[in-house]
Structure formats: structure tokens, C-alpha cells
Short mmCIF file of C-alpha atoms in Angstrom, two decimals:
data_model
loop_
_atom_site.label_atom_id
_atom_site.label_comp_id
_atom_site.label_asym_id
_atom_site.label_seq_id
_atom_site.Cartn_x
_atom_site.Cartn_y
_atom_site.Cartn_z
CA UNK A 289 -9.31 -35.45 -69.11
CA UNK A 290 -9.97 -38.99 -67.29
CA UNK A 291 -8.00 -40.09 -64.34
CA UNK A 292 -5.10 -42.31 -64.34
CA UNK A 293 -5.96 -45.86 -64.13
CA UNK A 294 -5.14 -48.15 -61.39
CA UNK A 295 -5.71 -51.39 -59.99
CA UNK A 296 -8.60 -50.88 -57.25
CA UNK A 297 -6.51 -53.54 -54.84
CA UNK A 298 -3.46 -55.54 -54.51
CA UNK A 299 -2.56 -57.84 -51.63
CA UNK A 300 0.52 -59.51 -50.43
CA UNK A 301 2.12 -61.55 -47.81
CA UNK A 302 5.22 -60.28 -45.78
CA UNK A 303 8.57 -60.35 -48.15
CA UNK A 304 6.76 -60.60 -50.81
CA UNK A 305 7.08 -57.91 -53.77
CA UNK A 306 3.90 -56.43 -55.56
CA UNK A 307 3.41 -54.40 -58.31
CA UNK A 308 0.85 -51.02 -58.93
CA UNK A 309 0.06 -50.07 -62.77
CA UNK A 310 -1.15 -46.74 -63.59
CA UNK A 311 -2.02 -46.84 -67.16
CA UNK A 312 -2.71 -43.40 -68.86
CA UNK A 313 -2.45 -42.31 -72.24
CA UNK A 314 0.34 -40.63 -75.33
CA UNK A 315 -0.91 -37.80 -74.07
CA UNK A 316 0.15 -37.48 -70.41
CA UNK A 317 2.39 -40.91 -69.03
CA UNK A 318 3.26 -41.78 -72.26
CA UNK A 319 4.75 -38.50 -73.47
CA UNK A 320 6.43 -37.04 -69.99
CA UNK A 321 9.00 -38.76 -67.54
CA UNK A 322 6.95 -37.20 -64.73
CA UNK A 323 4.89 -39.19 -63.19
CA UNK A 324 5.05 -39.89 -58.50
CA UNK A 325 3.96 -41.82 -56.75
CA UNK A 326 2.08 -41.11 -53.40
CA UNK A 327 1.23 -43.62 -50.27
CA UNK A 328 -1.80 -42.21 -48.51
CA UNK A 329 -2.67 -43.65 -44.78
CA UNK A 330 -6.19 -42.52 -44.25
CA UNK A 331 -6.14 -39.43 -41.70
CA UNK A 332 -3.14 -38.62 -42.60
CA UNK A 333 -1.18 -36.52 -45.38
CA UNK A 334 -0.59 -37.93 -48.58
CA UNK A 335 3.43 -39.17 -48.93
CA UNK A 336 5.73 -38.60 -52.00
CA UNK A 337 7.22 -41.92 -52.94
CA UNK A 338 8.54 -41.65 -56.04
CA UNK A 339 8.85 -38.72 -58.85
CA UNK A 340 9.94 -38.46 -62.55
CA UNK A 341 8.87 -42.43 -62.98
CA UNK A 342 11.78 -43.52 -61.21
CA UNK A 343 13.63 -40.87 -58.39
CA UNK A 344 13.04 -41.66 -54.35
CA UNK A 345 12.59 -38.52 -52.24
CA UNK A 346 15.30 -38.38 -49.77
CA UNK A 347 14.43 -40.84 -46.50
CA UNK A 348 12.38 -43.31 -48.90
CA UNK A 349 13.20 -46.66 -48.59
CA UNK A 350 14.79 -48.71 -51.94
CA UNK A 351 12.33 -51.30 -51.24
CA UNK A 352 9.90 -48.67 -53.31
CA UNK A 353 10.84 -48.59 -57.10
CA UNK A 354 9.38 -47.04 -59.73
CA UNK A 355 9.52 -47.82 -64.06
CA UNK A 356 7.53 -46.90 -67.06
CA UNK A 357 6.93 -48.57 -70.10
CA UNK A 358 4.72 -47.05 -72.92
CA UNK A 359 1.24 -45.34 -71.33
CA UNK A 360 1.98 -47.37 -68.29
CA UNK A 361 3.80 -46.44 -65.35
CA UNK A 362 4.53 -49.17 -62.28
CA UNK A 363 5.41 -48.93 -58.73
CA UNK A 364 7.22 -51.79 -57.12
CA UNK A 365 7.48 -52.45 -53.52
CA UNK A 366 9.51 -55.46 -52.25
CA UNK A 367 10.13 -56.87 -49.09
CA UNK A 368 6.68 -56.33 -47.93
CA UNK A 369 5.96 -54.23 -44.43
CA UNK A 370 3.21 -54.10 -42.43
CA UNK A 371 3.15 -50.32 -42.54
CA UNK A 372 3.29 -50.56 -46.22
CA UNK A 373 -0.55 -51.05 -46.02
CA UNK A 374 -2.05 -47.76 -47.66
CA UNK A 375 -3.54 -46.64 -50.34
CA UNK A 376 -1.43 -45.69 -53.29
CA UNK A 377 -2.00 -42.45 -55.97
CA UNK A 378 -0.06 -41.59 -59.36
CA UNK A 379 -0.22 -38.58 -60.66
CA UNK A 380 1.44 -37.79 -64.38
CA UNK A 381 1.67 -34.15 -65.91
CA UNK A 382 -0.50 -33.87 -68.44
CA UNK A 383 0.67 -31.00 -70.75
CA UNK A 384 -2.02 -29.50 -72.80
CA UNK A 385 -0.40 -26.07 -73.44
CA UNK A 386 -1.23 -25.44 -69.76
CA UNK A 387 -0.21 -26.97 -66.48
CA UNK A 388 -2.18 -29.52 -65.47
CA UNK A 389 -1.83 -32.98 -63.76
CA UNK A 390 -4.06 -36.07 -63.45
CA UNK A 391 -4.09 -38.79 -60.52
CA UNK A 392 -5.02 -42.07 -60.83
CA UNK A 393 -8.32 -43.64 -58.94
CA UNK A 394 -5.82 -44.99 -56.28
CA UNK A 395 -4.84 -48.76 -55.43
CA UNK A 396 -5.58 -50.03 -52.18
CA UNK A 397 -2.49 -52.34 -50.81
CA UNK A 398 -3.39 -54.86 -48.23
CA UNK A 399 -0.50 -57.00 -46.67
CA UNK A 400 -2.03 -60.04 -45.65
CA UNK B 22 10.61 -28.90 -41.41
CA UNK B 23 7.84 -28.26 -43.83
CA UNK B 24 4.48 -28.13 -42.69
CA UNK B 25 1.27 -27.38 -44.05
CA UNK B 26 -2.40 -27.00 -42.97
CA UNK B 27 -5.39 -26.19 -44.58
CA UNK B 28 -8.06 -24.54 -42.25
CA UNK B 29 -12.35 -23.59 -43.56
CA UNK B 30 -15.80 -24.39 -43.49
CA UNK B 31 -16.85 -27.95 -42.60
CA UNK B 32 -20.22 -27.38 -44.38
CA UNK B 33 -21.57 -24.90 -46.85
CA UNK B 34 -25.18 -24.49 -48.68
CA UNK B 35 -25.07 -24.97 -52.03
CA UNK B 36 -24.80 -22.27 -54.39
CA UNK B 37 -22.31 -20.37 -51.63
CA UNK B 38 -18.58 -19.60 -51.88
CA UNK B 39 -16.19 -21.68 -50.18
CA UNK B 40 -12.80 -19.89 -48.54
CA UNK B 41 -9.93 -22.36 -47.57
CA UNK B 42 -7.21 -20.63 -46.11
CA UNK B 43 -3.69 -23.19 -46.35
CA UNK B 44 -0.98 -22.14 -43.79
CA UNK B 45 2.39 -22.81 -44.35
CA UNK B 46 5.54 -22.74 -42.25
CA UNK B 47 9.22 -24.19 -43.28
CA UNK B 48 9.39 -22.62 -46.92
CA UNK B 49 8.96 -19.34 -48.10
CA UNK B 50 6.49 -19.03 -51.50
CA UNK B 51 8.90 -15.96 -52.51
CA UNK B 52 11.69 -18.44 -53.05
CA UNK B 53 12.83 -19.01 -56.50
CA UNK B 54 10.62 -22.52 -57.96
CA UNK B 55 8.30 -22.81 -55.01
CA UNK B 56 4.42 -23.36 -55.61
CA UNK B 57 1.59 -24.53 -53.89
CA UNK B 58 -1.43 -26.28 -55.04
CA UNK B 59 -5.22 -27.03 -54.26
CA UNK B 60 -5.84 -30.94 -54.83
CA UNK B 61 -9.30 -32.68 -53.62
CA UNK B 62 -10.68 -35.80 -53.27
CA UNK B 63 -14.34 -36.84 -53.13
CA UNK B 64 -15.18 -39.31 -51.14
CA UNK B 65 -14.45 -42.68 -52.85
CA UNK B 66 -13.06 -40.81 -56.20
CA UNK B 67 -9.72 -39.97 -57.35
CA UNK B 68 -7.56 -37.10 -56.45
CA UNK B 69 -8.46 -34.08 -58.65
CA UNK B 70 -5.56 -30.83 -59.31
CA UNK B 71 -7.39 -27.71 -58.58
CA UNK B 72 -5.09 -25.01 -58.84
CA UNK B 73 -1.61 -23.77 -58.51
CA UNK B 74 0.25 -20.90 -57.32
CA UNK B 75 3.98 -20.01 -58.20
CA UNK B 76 6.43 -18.03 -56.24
CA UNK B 77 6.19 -14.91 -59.14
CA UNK B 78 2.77 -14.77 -58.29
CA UNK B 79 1.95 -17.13 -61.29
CA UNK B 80 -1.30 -18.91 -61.42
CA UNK B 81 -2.84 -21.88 -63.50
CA UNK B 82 -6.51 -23.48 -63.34
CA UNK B 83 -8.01 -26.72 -63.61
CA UNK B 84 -9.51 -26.42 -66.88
CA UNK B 85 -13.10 -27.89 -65.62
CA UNK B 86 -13.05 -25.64 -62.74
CA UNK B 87 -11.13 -22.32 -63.87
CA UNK B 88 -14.20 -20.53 -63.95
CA UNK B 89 -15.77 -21.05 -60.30
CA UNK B 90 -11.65 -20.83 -59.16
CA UNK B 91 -9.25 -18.64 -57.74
CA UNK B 92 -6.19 -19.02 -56.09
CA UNK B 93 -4.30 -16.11 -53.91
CA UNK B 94 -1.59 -15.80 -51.32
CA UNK B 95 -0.84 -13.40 -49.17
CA UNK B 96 3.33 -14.04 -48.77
CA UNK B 97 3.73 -12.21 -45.25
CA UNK B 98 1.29 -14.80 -43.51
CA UNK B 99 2.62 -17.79 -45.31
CA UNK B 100 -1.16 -18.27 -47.01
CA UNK B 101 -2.76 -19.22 -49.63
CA UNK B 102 -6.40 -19.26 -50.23
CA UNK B 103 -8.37 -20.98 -52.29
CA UNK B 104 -12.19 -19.49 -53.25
CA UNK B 105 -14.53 -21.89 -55.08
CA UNK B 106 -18.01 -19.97 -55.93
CA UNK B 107 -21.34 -21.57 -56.52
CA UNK B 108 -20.38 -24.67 -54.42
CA UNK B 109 -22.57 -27.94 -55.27
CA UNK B 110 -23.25 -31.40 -53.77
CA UNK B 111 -20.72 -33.07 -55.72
CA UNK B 112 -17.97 -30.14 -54.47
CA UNK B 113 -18.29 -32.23 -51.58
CA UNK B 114 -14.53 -33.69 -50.77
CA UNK B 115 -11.67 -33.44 -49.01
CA UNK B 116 -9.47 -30.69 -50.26
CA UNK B 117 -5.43 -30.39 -49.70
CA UNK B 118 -2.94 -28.11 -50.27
CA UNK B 119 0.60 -29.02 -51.49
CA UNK B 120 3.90 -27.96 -51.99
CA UNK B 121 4.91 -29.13 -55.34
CA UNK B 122 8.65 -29.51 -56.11
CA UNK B 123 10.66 -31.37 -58.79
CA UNK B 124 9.15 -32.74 -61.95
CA UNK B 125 5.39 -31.05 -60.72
CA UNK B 126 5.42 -33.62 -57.82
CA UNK B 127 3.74 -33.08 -54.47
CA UNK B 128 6.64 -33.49 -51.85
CA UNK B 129 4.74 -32.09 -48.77
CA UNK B 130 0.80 -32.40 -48.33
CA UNK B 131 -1.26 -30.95 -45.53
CA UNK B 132 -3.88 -33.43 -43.70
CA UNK B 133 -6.80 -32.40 -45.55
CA UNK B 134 -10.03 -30.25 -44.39
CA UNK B 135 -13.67 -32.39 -45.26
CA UNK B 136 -15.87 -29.59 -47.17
CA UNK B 137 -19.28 -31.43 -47.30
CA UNK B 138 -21.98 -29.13 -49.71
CA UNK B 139 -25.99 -29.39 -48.39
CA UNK B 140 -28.78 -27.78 -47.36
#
């Protein structure tokens, strides 16, 4: 099974809004509502953003927003933040007849 | 508040079996729906799911890795260990342990222990 796949970088300006794809396949994205979201400042642990394509964890910001369409899952972050620089991860459940879950390659965000 | 930390070997020789030992505190892995998980990431390479282990003592594999795998916990410590035998270069990666929660999402990750594999 091949990671997720996700843009290697995005950039934007202060108050801007950008968008992350994570494209996977029928098989895992495409045929389960569970895919998260993770923000990842190097050094540090790994943050839950968003889970099942489109639910914040409690003390998220709404500026982070999460959709699906097809084999493709997005997260959208508006109003851009300094601190919002990190890299970003989704994972999807992946069925199989087993559990099993697969991340994508990870999107560095840079807020210019 | 949840917290989690994983704790081993920096380095190991190939061909040797890694221990990680992740220590929890905040949940109990006897509650009802609580697992925790194994997750690395070589350097400059995705995240990879290692293995997983439920609150009824349940325990599922990484399909590539089940056989060199095995997950335990030891419930009165707040443990879990992971054991990965005939460790290899490209084992070499930062491994985490995390608690997952709703819809097999990660909601609390520890900082990550650096396992580099050489001679």
C-alpha cells in the first residue's frame, strides 16, 4: 500500500487561505469518511487537526477546515498565522479486512 | 492531561532487536475504546502505522512488518512496548507512539525517540 499523496509545499502570505490535497485511492479516502489531519512542528509531537474528513478536535481553531471529494481529501486553513508554519500529515483508514492506516508524504506550509 | 513518551535505544547494529518502551499517563489502556499505536517516520519519508494495541488486549500489524513486530503492554505501568527484530539501515527513523481515538485518528502523540540502525 503507497502513501497518501500530498503537495511537497504550499506558501502563503498572512490572511490569506491555502489549501492541502491528499489524494489516495477507492480503496482507502475514497471509500471511508476517516481521514485527519495532523500539523507537525519539528521537535515536537505531531497535532490532531481534523478527523473523519471534516470534525475539529476540541481547542482547534475554525480557521482549519477540512472536505473530501472523490479519492481526494483537502485541508483548508484561512486567515493565515505565523504559527501556522508546519508541516502537515493525512492519514486515511485503509480497510483491507484488517486495520490499517496510511499517511500521506506530508506538505510543508510556509507563511511568507 | 494526556501525555505520552516513548523512551529506547538511540542506536542499534543491524540485525539486533529494538525495545521501545512508550509511557503513558492521563488515560488508562483498560478503558473501554482506548488503543495505542507505534507510527515512524524515516528521515525525509512519510509517516508509516506500525502497530496497534486495544484496551481488550487486541492487537493488529502492519502488514509489511507483522512478521519482525510485536506489540505488548503491561497495564499496571501504563506501557507499551514495541519489539522490532532483525533491525536494518532503512529501520532507521523516528518512531512515536499514539493514542488513537475517534474515527482511528491520532489525538495525542508523544515527541518521538530517533532509532538510527549501523554498524
Amino acid at each position: 500500500q503507497s502513501a497518501l499523496t500530498q503537495p511537497a509545499s504550499v506558501s502563503g502570505s498572512p490572511g490569506q487561505s491555502i489549501t492541502i490535497s491528499c489524494t489516495g485511492t477507492s480503496s482507502d479516502v475514497g471509500n471511508y469518511n476517516l481521514v485527519s489531519w495532523y500539523q507537525h512542528h519539528p521537535g515536537k509531537a505531531p497535532k490532531l487537526m481534523i478527523y473523519e474528513v471534516i470534525k475539529r478536535p476540541s481547542g482547534i481553531s475554525n480557521r482549519f477546515s477540512g472536505s473530501k471529494s472523490g479519492n481526494t481529501a483537502s485541508l483548508t486553513i484561512s486567515g493565515l498565522q505565523a504559527e501556522d508554519e508546519a508541516d502537515y500529515y493525512c492519514c486515511s483508514y485503509s480497510g483491507g479486512g484488517s486495520f490499517h492506516v496510511l499517511f500521506g508524504g506530508g506538505t510543508k506550509l510556509t507563511v511568507l | 492531561q494526556v501525555t505520552l513518551r516513548e523512551s529506547g535505544p538511540a542506536l542499534v547494529k543491524p540485525t539486533q532487536t529494538l525495545t521501545l518502551t512508550c509511557t503513558f499517563s492521563g488515560f488508562s489502556l483498560s478503558t473501554s475504546g482506548v488503543s495505542v499505536t507505534w507510527i515512524r517516520q524515516p528521515p525525509g519519508k512519510a509517516l508509516e502505522w506500525l502497530a496497534r494495541i486495544d484496551w481488550d488486549a487486541d492487537k493488529y500489524y502492519s502488514t509489511s512488518l507483522k512478521t519482525r513486530v510485536t506489540i505488548s503492554r503491561d497495564t499496571s505501568k501504563n506501557q507499551v512496548v514495541l519489539t522490532m527484530t532483525n533491525m536494518d539501515p532503512v529501520d532507521t527513523a523516528t518512531y512515536y507512539c499514539a493514542r488513537m481515538t475517534t474515527g482511528y485518528s491520532f489525538d495525542y502523540w508523544g515527541q518521538g525517540t530517533l532509532v538510527t540502525v549501523s554498524s
